[in-house]
Amino acid sequence: MIDKIILGHNQFFGVNHLEAQAGNEREAYFSEAARIMEIVNFSFDQGVRGMMMSTHERAFVVAGEIQKDARLQRELGIYLLVPYVAKYIKQANEKGLVNIVKDALSGTSLQDKLGMFWRGGMGLLTRDFKKILTAMIDFEVAPFASLNLRAIFLHDVMTDLALGWEVPEVFQLYAEHVQGKYGAIPAFCTKNLGRLMRLLGRAGIDNPLIMASINKLGYQVNPSRAAFEQTLREHRLQLLAMSTLAAGYLKPGEAYEYLFSLPNIAAVVVGVSKKTHARETFSIIRHYQSAGKPREPLPAATHEMLA
Amino acid sequence: MLNVAVVGIGKMGLLHAGIMNALQGVRLCAIVDTSKFLLGFAQSLKQEVEIYEDFQKMLDQSKPDAAVLATPVFLHVPMANACLQRGIPFFLEKPLSLTSREAEALVAGVEKRGLTTMVGYMMRYVETFAKAKQLLQSGALGELITFQATIYVSQLFKTGKGWRYNKQESGGGVVIGQATHLIDLLRWYFGPVSRVSAHTRNWYSREVEDFAHAHFEFASGLTGWFDSSWSVRHHRLLEVSLTVHAANGNLIVCDDYVKLYLDKAAAGFPAGWTNFMKPDLFEGVEIDLGGPQYTRQDSAFVAAVKNGTRLESDVRNAYEVQRIVDAIYASAAGHGAPVSL
């Protein structure tokens, strides 16, 4: 069972899908870890027990802060997103893919074995690509391994690359490794839900945990909102919904009313950067999440926000 | 079924191979790279794809219906020529060539043979920049007067490794490697450029420029400038921004939105602000891998190859972009002295 509300992390690291400029400003504000921890602690006190984290450099600092706090380390479930793709894209521009792998693995026990790949032929490599993939996962997860890792998500760029190349073996390998080594739920982030569900079916992965964008506007929903909704109806999965406000474009009321009218919505990830905003957002989500059951009345401030 | 080969499986090659493999009516038939490591990795993932270390051998043995060339710039023209000789339509990652002169014969050959080609100036397929093109074409703004444009990313803050920072292999730095996206947009929006003056600065890189500033005069009379760098802070992603000042208002476009301001209502748009945010403009794609613009671009290429038609963003267009790049470098070498095209 995963947490129903998961605190997002993009706002802390300058990701803003509506306005890059605003994201850049927020990134400067959250360059102090204390400001991030203030929101984390506040959300925790509001009953939010899950937090998304990418393996961004700043997240290492946040991970350190969480470790210092026994309560957070024990009770805050971490939903880790690997790898931090933006970093690798920059590195790929700078030094090429081969050097990325070489550098990432330098100092690991795998390095000596890998030396053979660069010297030797492809036969060796072909047999051992699994070792490279799992070593890369371990490299990414290492700074967070002592946290309460509830799920480890494969970043959508990686998931969708394996999807485009059509290699279900990557998903099998990933799932086995994450479950076996970390005891965490192997999960996938994607921009192509329908296609992913078909391939995961081929990989023998049942009832997967998947993070994908879904909102009433159909923003970042591929190939269309209608097709996405059909996948939700026809497949067994647990969806962690992201971009539910279409990058801040939708009002929370209409956004969550739509979201929780859909089947298989297990949880929602939400980015908040202010306490008042956090309190109101959590309360609106809980209001619509409990659809079907008697709903608690919304606080006055929330009504104002929905208006 | 269209058989497509992908040459060079670095970042962009991996991406195009993934998209091509996923598009309906397309089969990824072969991949080529000189890195045994990347080839082995790719083969281990995808056993049914033919792999080659030798590009020419691949063309002759695999006989693809089209090729995606995602190799370092110095290989572009020789590889494109090899495709041309065999009549194989090709998609080439931008930029076209090290210099415009290097590509002259290629462009002439492609046009003589009527071969379908495309060069990867994908910004045209980003929703906001495509919308801005429509708004500019609508004539709502009246006569265009001047513009300012920037293209920035926080990428390089120490000496870079690899072919991009070696002038022999890349042709130059941030102008050819990155600002060409913006130069392509400016040409697409405003037509031919008649004169440029430019300044560049190396700071982190030894051989190539990290900063560039250029002033443009277009044949239409429009003037304006761009500023570009891959070494500025606080730009997590590559960000393009353009403001156009015109007789009846102004237009602002970036990756996230298009904002049109009009003094008087025109071409169906009211006076005052009309805003289009990216979510307004979004349309889903068959597969999104690294951004929907890449899929739209690859789909357009595939459709043109199947129909044997020409694309706007072809080698001729890229050649014109390259001529502007050459003029920028010539002007910068002369401390900003204007260079006519």
XYZ file of C-alpha atoms in Angstrom:
648
model
C 0.000 0.000 0.000
C 1.505 3.294 -0.979
C 0.889 6.714 0.531
C -2.105 8.475 -0.957
C -0.468 11.881 -1.053
C 3.202 12.206 -1.940
C 5.083 15.442 -1.599
C 6.709 16.329 -4.919
C 10.250 17.595 -5.239
C 10.413 19.469 -8.550
C 9.588 22.813 -6.980
C 12.698 22.538 -4.799
C 15.009 21.965 -7.746
C 13.771 24.607 -10.151
C 11.543 22.472 -12.332
C 8.495 24.394 -13.466
C 6.614 22.975 -16.404
C 4.761 26.223 -17.038
C 7.406 28.875 -16.709
C 11.115 28.175 -16.647
C 11.820 31.655 -15.276
C 9.634 31.053 -12.218
C 11.354 27.707 -11.742
C 14.753 29.343 -11.831
C 13.727 31.818 -9.158
C 12.310 29.109 -6.944
C 15.488 27.106 -7.380
C 17.432 30.022 -5.923
C 15.017 30.246 -2.958
C 15.336 26.552 -2.147
C 19.107 26.515 -2.491
C 19.110 26.444 1.320
C 18.212 22.974 2.532
C 16.556 24.449 5.633
C 13.827 25.962 3.468
C 13.141 22.587 1.873
C 13.054 20.890 5.264
C 10.571 23.443 6.553
C 8.090 22.345 3.875
C 8.929 18.661 4.401
C 8.325 18.914 8.138
C 5.171 20.945 7.705
C 3.774 18.419 5.229
C 4.687 15.573 7.581
C 2.769 17.309 10.381
C -0.168 17.558 7.992
C -0.115 13.779 7.711
C 1.791 13.448 4.448
C 4.061 10.439 4.876
C 5.520 10.120 1.394
C 8.063 12.199 -0.483
C 9.311 11.971 -4.047
C 13.031 12.512 -4.525
C 15.210 12.529 -7.582
C 18.940 11.936 -7.353
C 19.660 15.615 -7.943
C 22.756 16.877 -6.090
C 20.630 19.002 -3.801
C 18.655 15.910 -2.861
C 21.826 14.466 -1.279
C 21.728 17.349 1.189
C 18.029 16.793 1.855
C 18.681 13.070 2.336
C 21.311 13.996 4.921
C 18.843 16.233 6.756
C 16.220 13.481 6.818
C 18.773 11.039 8.230
C 19.492 13.428 11.101
C 15.829 13.361 12.125
C 14.930 9.956 13.599
C 11.208 10.544 13.115
C 11.522 11.433 9.444
C 13.995 8.673 8.736
C 11.673 6.094 10.232
C 8.300 7.317 9.069
C 8.770 9.335 5.905
C 8.492 7.000 2.941
C 10.825 7.959 0.120
C 9.776 7.479 -3.490
C 13.050 7.744 -5.324
C 13.282 8.639 -8.997
C 16.405 7.364 -10.795
C 18.471 8.412 -12.582
C 18.623 12.210 -12.467
C 18.398 12.416 -16.233
C 19.087 16.142 -16.723
C 22.548 15.586 -15.246
C 23.316 12.812 -17.703
C 22.011 14.780 -20.671
C 24.432 17.558 -19.812
C 27.217 15.055 -19.335
C 26.346 13.383 -22.639
C 26.701 16.759 -24.350
C 29.972 17.281 -22.603
C 31.755 13.966 -22.798
C 29.636 11.374 -24.580
C 27.803 8.303 -23.336
C 30.795 6.008 -23.046
C 32.610 8.394 -20.719
C 29.517 8.775 -18.555
C 29.405 5.065 -17.886
C 33.178 4.909 -17.372
C 33.140 7.824 -14.928
C 30.070 6.652 -13.053
C 31.566 3.232 -12.491
C 35.084 4.348 -11.690
C 35.955 3.257 -8.202
C 33.342 0.516 -8.153
C 34.298 -3.135 -8.109
C 32.857 -3.399 -11.571
C 35.488 -1.149 -13.040
C 38.145 -3.840 -13.380
C 35.752 -6.181 -15.060
C 34.556 -3.425 -17.336
C 38.096 -2.658 -18.376
C 37.808 -5.797 -20.434
C 34.885 -4.395 -22.368
C 36.809 -1.473 -23.659
C 39.785 -3.637 -24.496
C 37.930 -6.679 -25.631
C 35.158 -7.604 -27.971
C 31.449 -7.327 -27.853
C 30.782 -10.910 -26.844
C 31.794 -10.243 -23.272
C 29.722 -7.123 -23.095
C 26.641 -8.725 -24.537
C 26.653 -11.262 -21.752
C 27.172 -8.649 -19.084
C 24.942 -5.701 -19.979
C 22.807 -6.648 -16.990
C 25.738 -5.985 -14.685
C 26.185 -2.534 -16.139
C 22.519 -1.646 -15.711
C 22.342 -2.887 -12.145
C 25.632 -1.181 -11.230
C 24.254 2.096 -12.600
C 21.102 1.695 -10.483
C 23.212 1.017 -7.374
C 25.365 4.052 -8.123
C 22.266 6.236 -8.258
C 20.527 4.773 -5.214
C 23.601 4.645 -2.926
C 23.251 8.105 -1.298
C 19.619 7.316 -0.395
C 19.963 3.654 0.563
C 19.663 4.258 4.304
C 16.349 6.114 3.972
C 12.953 4.461 4.200
C 12.789 3.664 0.473
C 9.236 2.689 -0.342
C 9.441 2.664 -4.129
C 12.122 3.306 -6.708
C 10.854 4.788 -9.947
C 12.696 4.476 -13.225
C 12.770 7.970 -14.761
C 10.423 8.438 -17.700
C 13.264 9.149 -20.114
C 14.759 5.730 -19.312
C 11.416 3.918 -19.182
C 10.322 5.432 -22.455
C 13.669 4.750 -24.088
C 13.321 1.056 -23.209
C 9.752 1.338 -24.460
C 10.784 2.863 -27.766
C 13.505 0.256 -28.225
C 10.942 -2.332 -27.133
C 13.032 -4.254 -24.643
C 10.866 -5.774 -21.885
C 14.007 -7.420 -20.437
C 15.070 -4.026 -19.056
C 11.859 -3.819 -17.033
C 12.253 -7.371 -15.723
C 15.840 -6.751 -14.735
C 14.984 -3.448 -13.077
C 12.070 -4.917 -11.130
C 14.063 -7.904 -9.875
C 16.997 -5.766 -8.804
C 14.984 -3.081 -6.993
C 12.884 -5.637 -5.170
C 15.745 -7.998 -4.374
C 18.405 -5.540 -3.323
C 16.389 -2.706 -1.760
C 13.109 -4.340 -0.800
C 11.391 -1.386 -2.443
C 8.516 -1.399 -4.917
C 9.907 -1.301 -8.451
C 7.998 1.450 -10.217
C 8.051 3.245 -13.532
C 7.523 6.815 -14.625
C 6.290 7.234 -18.207
C 4.813 9.612 -20.730
C 3.271 6.685 -22.626
C 1.040 4.749 -20.259
C -0.833 2.571 -22.750
C 2.275 1.439 -24.537
C 4.059 0.761 -21.237
C 1.222 -1.382 -19.901
C 1.364 -3.544 -23.010
C 5.123 -4.032 -22.704
C 5.008 -4.665 -18.936
C 2.436 -7.329 -19.697
C 4.957 -8.963 -22.003
C 7.599 -8.652 -19.270
C 5.311 -10.494 -16.861
C 5.023 -7.543 -14.464
C 1.543 -7.513 -12.986
C -0.297 -4.664 -11.245
C 2.645 -2.246 -11.503
C 3.036 1.074 -9.730
C 3.286 3.754 -12.412
C 3.754 7.498 -12.265
C 2.358 9.447 -15.209
C 0.912 12.869 -16.007
C -2.858 12.986 -16.085
C -5.071 16.061 -15.994
C -8.368 17.286 -17.348
C -6.591 19.339 -19.990
C -4.714 16.338 -21.404
C -1.423 18.200 -20.991
C 1.543 15.827 -21.361
C -0.898 12.938 -21.763
C -0.071 10.680 -24.721
C -1.312 9.776 -27.197
C -4.554 11.382 -25.921
C -6.578 11.757 -22.751
C -9.229 9.372 -24.063
C -6.645 6.658 -24.765
C -5.105 7.175 -21.310
C -8.491 6.829 -19.593
C -9.155 3.657 -21.571
C -5.850 2.170 -20.369
C -6.850 2.959 -16.779
C -10.158 1.167 -17.296
C -8.734 -1.871 -19.028
C -5.524 -2.636 -17.123
C -4.619 -3.593 -13.588
C -2.255 -0.943 -12.263
C -1.712 1.559 -9.465
C -1.339 5.023 -10.848
C 0.591 7.707 -9.040
C -0.824 10.764 -10.791
C 1.511 13.679 -11.550
C 1.003 17.023 -13.327
C -2.565 16.868 -12.106
C -2.902 20.653 -12.236
C -1.416 20.767 -15.770
C 1.579 22.759 -14.526
C -0.587 25.030 -12.387
C -3.026 25.722 -15.172
C -6.065 24.049 -13.615
C -7.787 25.046 -10.406
C -7.301 22.344 -7.730
C -11.037 21.745 -7.323
C -11.813 20.864 -10.916
C -8.454 19.098 -11.295
C -8.939 16.692 -8.373
C -12.628 16.183 -8.989
C -11.686 14.924 -12.456
C -8.706 12.913 -11.248
C -10.527 10.973 -8.577
C -13.388 10.181 -10.926
C -10.918 7.889 -12.748
C -10.279 4.242 -11.833
C -6.935 2.934 -10.509
C -5.716 6.250 -9.071
C -3.659 5.035 -6.113
C -2.002 8.296 -5.164
C -1.168 11.795 -6.237
C 2.156 13.596 -6.165
C 1.884 17.284 -5.479
C 4.462 20.023 -5.401
C 3.978 22.713 -2.771
C 6.353 25.489 -1.889
C 4.410 27.441 0.753
C 2.785 26.298 3.973
C -0.623 27.846 3.305
C -0.612 26.383 -0.175
C 0.373 22.986 1.250
C -2.389 22.908 3.843
C -5.087 23.878 1.353
C -3.893 21.550 -1.364
C -3.744 18.513 0.942
C -7.221 19.238 2.219
C -8.689 19.551 -1.288
C -7.020 16.309 -2.357
C -8.340 14.462 0.690
C -11.795 15.846 0.025
C -11.954 14.399 -3.480
C -9.885 11.316 -2.683
C -12.559 10.185 -0.274
C -15.204 10.308 -3.004
C -17.881 7.719 -2.450
C -17.455 8.018 1.315
C -19.065 10.838 3.329
C -16.833 13.835 2.685
C -15.528 16.153 5.310
C -16.533 19.773 4.767
C -13.807 21.891 3.187
C -12.331 24.671 5.306
C -13.329 28.238 4.416
C -9.894 29.121 3.066
C -10.107 26.171 0.705
C -13.466 27.285 -0.597
C -11.838 30.596 -1.403
C -9.077 28.842 -3.305
C -11.532 26.781 -5.300
C -13.641 29.781 -6.245
C 7.205 -0.875 -43.884
C 9.990 1.681 -43.970
C 13.397 0.301 -42.954
C 15.399 2.959 -41.135
C 19.053 2.767 -40.087
C 20.453 4.909 -37.283
C 24.076 5.958 -37.499
C 25.749 7.057 -34.261
C 24.063 5.886 -31.063
C 25.022 8.595 -28.629
C 22.307 10.601 -26.922
C 20.444 11.747 -30.046
C 20.932 8.478 -31.929
C 19.466 6.462 -29.037
C 16.498 8.797 -28.988
C 15.801 8.706 -32.732
C 16.258 4.941 -32.809
C 13.697 4.609 -30.011
C 11.199 6.860 -31.755
C 11.675 5.277 -35.174
C 11.327 1.794 -33.721
C 8.055 2.825 -32.061
C 6.453 4.630 -35.017
C 3.869 2.654 -36.927
C 5.007 1.579 -40.375
C 8.698 1.955 -39.503
C 11.261 -0.724 -38.668
C 14.621 -0.023 -37.074
C 16.752 -2.241 -39.300
C 20.358 -1.358 -38.504
C 22.556 0.690 -36.230
C 26.104 1.871 -36.776
C 28.689 3.123 -34.298
C 32.435 2.977 -33.892
C 32.193 2.399 -30.155
C 32.238 -1.327 -29.445
C 30.798 -0.561 -26.044
C 27.713 1.267 -27.349
C 27.210 -1.213 -30.156
C 27.459 -4.155 -27.808
C 25.073 -2.534 -25.402
C 22.566 -1.812 -28.160
C 22.890 -5.324 -29.577
C 22.381 -6.883 -26.192
C 19.154 -4.917 -25.866
C 17.916 -5.495 -29.368
C 19.156 -8.706 -30.872
C 17.164 -8.551 -34.108
C 18.759 -5.282 -35.232
C 21.798 -5.557 -37.484
C 24.836 -3.807 -36.070
C 27.750 -2.393 -38.016
C 30.994 -0.636 -37.245
C 31.365 0.381 -40.883
C 28.843 2.891 -42.218
C 29.398 2.224 -45.939
C 29.138 -1.503 -45.396
C 25.825 -0.982 -43.623
C 24.413 1.047 -46.530
C 25.424 -1.623 -49.032
C 24.396 -4.668 -47.038
C 21.396 -3.500 -45.048
C 20.053 -1.271 -47.859
C 17.852 0.903 -45.596
C 14.974 2.955 -47.039
C 16.158 5.943 -44.988
C 18.979 6.812 -42.600
C 19.227 8.911 -39.444
C 22.719 10.391 -39.133
C 23.449 11.398 -35.542
C 27.235 11.598 -35.668
C 29.756 14.359 -34.873
C 29.533 17.302 -37.287
C 32.695 16.539 -39.289
C 31.116 13.259 -40.426
C 27.840 14.813 -41.593
C 28.725 15.814 -45.155
C 30.712 12.667 -46.043
C 27.945 10.442 -44.681
C 25.174 12.466 -46.312
C 27.054 12.199 -49.617
C 27.249 8.436 -49.282
C 23.465 8.356 -48.793
C 22.956 10.718 -51.744
C 25.041 8.512 -54.056
C 22.786 5.580 -53.232
C 19.572 7.632 -53.324
C 18.830 7.007 -49.638
C 16.780 9.781 -47.979
C 18.433 10.964 -44.777
C 17.686 12.805 -41.578
C 20.741 14.621 -40.282
C 21.129 15.901 -36.753
C 21.900 19.612 -36.829
C 24.082 21.410 -37.754
C 24.579 20.545 -41.423
C 28.345 20.919 -41.723
C 31.509 22.500 -40.394
C 31.199 25.357 -42.908
C 28.671 26.211 -45.610
C 31.267 25.735 -48.360
C 31.780 22.135 -47.277
C 28.066 21.442 -47.940
C 27.610 23.244 -51.285
C 28.027 20.204 -53.513
C 25.849 18.089 -51.220
C 22.976 20.575 -51.327
C 23.225 20.869 -55.127
C 23.310 17.070 -55.465
C 20.297 16.582 -53.194
C 18.282 19.145 -55.155
C 19.291 17.686 -58.513
C 18.196 14.241 -57.434
C 15.083 15.494 -55.590
C 16.038 13.472 -52.501
C 13.996 13.874 -49.305
C 16.205 15.225 -46.528
C 15.738 16.787 -43.128
C 18.096 18.494 -40.699
C 17.142 18.311 -37.024
C 16.053 21.833 -36.215
C 13.335 20.553 -33.913
C 12.297 23.872 -32.323
C 9.826 24.264 -35.206
C 7.942 21.339 -33.724
C 7.715 22.816 -30.216
C 4.113 23.996 -29.766
C 4.896 27.556 -28.720
C 7.398 28.287 -31.485
C 5.048 26.797 -34.081
C 2.216 28.983 -32.752
C 4.436 32.082 -32.907
C 5.061 31.349 -36.583
C 1.286 31.370 -37.193
C 0.837 34.615 -35.272
C 3.658 36.310 -37.169
C 2.193 35.100 -40.462
C -1.251 36.403 -39.545
C 0.022 39.953 -40.042
C -1.647 41.104 -36.795
C 1.504 42.863 -35.647
C 1.842 45.055 -38.741
C 5.342 45.883 -39.873
C 8.056 44.267 -37.760
C 10.645 46.709 -36.423
C 13.163 44.928 -34.224
C 13.670 41.862 -32.027
C 15.767 40.563 -29.188
C 16.405 36.892 -28.608
C 18.337 34.712 -26.202
C 19.282 31.041 -26.048
C 20.831 29.899 -22.801
C 21.618 26.753 -20.875
C 23.697 26.050 -17.745
C 25.820 23.319 -19.240
C 29.506 24.067 -19.283
C 31.500 25.541 -16.413
C 34.825 23.830 -16.964
C 36.788 22.765 -19.996
C 34.653 20.264 -21.897
C 35.752 16.889 -23.187
C 34.844 15.332 -26.511
C 34.239 16.354 -30.091
C 31.988 19.348 -29.376
C 34.915 21.321 -27.976
C 37.304 20.399 -30.751
C 36.894 22.935 -33.533
C 38.093 20.527 -36.230
C 35.273 18.139 -35.404
C 32.472 20.494 -34.383
C 33.088 23.594 -36.507
C 32.791 25.858 -33.453
C 31.157 26.308 -30.073
C 27.866 27.577 -28.793
C 26.876 29.292 -32.070
C 27.046 26.237 -34.312
C 26.260 23.709 -31.586
C 23.295 25.370 -30.013
C 22.374 28.855 -31.282
C 21.691 27.362 -34.711
C 18.323 26.313 -33.240
C 17.556 29.977 -32.710
C 19.084 31.084 -36.024
C 16.832 28.570 -37.770
C 13.782 29.987 -35.964
C 14.749 33.558 -36.876
C 15.088 32.628 -40.558
C 11.822 30.703 -40.443
C 10.050 33.693 -38.922
C 11.702 36.578 -40.725
C 13.181 35.279 -43.994
C 16.677 35.780 -45.426
C 19.400 37.589 -43.474
C 21.399 40.212 -45.365
C 24.046 41.214 -42.844
C 25.397 40.270 -39.412
C 27.896 41.612 -36.939
C 28.985 39.529 -33.993
C 31.208 39.135 -30.973
C 32.200 35.881 -29.318
C 34.082 34.942 -26.189
C 35.928 31.791 -25.157
C 36.129 31.320 -21.437
C 35.762 27.699 -20.405
C 36.679 26.254 -23.796
C 40.062 26.698 -25.442
C 39.156 26.273 -29.089
C 35.506 27.221 -29.316
C 33.292 30.070 -28.113
C 31.177 29.796 -24.959
C 29.401 33.148 -25.401
C 28.190 34.873 -28.568
C 26.279 38.031 -29.333
C 25.139 38.899 -32.856
C 23.242 41.700 -34.544
C 21.182 40.876 -37.652
C 19.774 42.795 -40.571
C 17.124 40.909 -42.523
C 16.338 41.493 -46.202
C 12.905 42.692 -45.046
C 14.512 45.591 -43.180
C 13.932 44.056 -39.746
C 16.884 44.301 -37.389
C 17.614 42.703 -34.023
C 20.061 40.762 -31.915
C 20.573 37.476 -30.161
C 22.675 36.513 -27.204
C 23.685 32.905 -26.617
C 25.677 30.849 -24.173
C 25.917 27.366 -22.705
C 27.782 28.749 -19.716
C 25.197 30.912 -17.944
C 23.799 29.993 -14.555
C 20.167 29.317 -13.603
C 19.035 27.746 -16.875
C 18.458 24.098 -16.071
C 17.177 23.362 -19.558
C 17.969 24.908 -22.917
C 15.745 27.991 -22.986
C 14.941 30.140 -25.994
C 13.215 33.487 -25.661
C 12.275 35.978 -28.386
C 10.565 39.356 -28.252
C 9.477 41.069 -31.466
C 8.572 44.756 -31.514
C 6.238 45.825 -34.309
C 4.120 48.728 -35.521
C 0.930 47.370 -33.936
C 2.268 45.663 -30.847
C 4.699 43.010 -29.770
C 5.066 39.274 -29.450
C 6.932 37.300 -26.816
C 7.631 33.607 -27.285
C 9.597 31.105 -25.236
C 9.426 27.359 -24.600
C 6.524 27.844 -22.189
C 4.201 30.398 -23.800
C 3.412 32.855 -26.597
C 2.091 36.285 -25.652
C 0.735 38.661 -28.260
C 0.039 42.293 -27.465
C -1.801 44.460 -29.978
C -2.462 48.209 -29.895
C -5.466 47.718 -32.177
C -7.476 44.584 -32.961
C -6.183 42.850 -36.085
C -6.359 39.522 -37.965
C -9.043 38.264 -35.608
C -7.075 39.058 -32.425
C -8.373 41.661 -29.965
C -6.490 44.736 -28.752
C -4.407 44.027 -25.638
C -2.892 40.711 -24.591
C -3.710 37.332 -26.094
C -1.818 34.548 -24.329
C -1.221 30.955 -25.317
C 0.319 28.791 -22.625
C 1.940 25.489 -23.524
C -0.900 23.410 -22.019
C -3.325 25.269 -24.363
C -1.300 24.200 -27.354
C -0.332 20.653 -26.388
C -1.310 17.723 -28.595
C -0.334 14.175 -27.702
C 1.980 12.076 -29.861
C 2.243 8.390 -30.773
C 5.195 8.036 -28.385
C 6.848 10.740 -26.304
C 10.534 10.068 -25.875
C 12.444 13.062 -24.575
C 9.796 15.546 -25.744
C 6.926 15.411 -28.259
C 8.752 17.694 -30.706
C 11.174 14.894 -31.627
C 8.319 12.549 -32.477
C 6.544 15.211 -34.555
C 9.808 15.838 -36.397
C 10.586 12.160 -37.031
C 6.980 11.541 -38.117
C 7.204 14.417 -40.587
C 10.418 12.943 -41.994
C 8.929 9.454 -42.302
C 5.808 10.810 -44.038
C 7.913 12.837 -46.482
C 10.094 9.805 -47.302
C 7.018 7.647 -47.906
C 5.468 10.293 -50.151
C 8.726 11.341 -51.778
C 8.071 14.983 -50.877
C 10.321 17.833 -49.742
C 10.439 19.251 -46.240
C 10.852 22.911 -45.280
C 13.589 22.001 -42.807
C 15.827 20.301 -45.398
C 19.523 20.549 -46.275
C 18.888 23.762 -48.271
C 17.394 25.408 -45.208
C 20.231 24.122 -43.025
C 22.722 25.409 -45.579
C 21.247 28.907 -45.263
C 21.532 28.623 -41.471
C 25.140 27.533 -41.939
C 25.907 30.599 -44.080
C 24.722 32.783 -41.199
C 26.949 30.835 -38.794
C 29.927 31.396 -41.097
C 29.130 35.122 -41.242
C 28.916 35.292 -37.435
C 32.341 33.661 -37.082
C 33.831 35.908 -39.791
C 32.434 39.016 -38.161
C 33.598 37.962 -34.691
C 37.087 37.362 -36.082
C 36.992 40.957 -37.348
C 35.884 42.377 -33.978
C 32.275 42.788 -35.033
C 32.857 44.236 -38.501
C 29.607 43.701 -40.479
C 29.603 40.741 -42.884
C 27.151 40.670 -45.806
C 25.528 37.447 -46.935
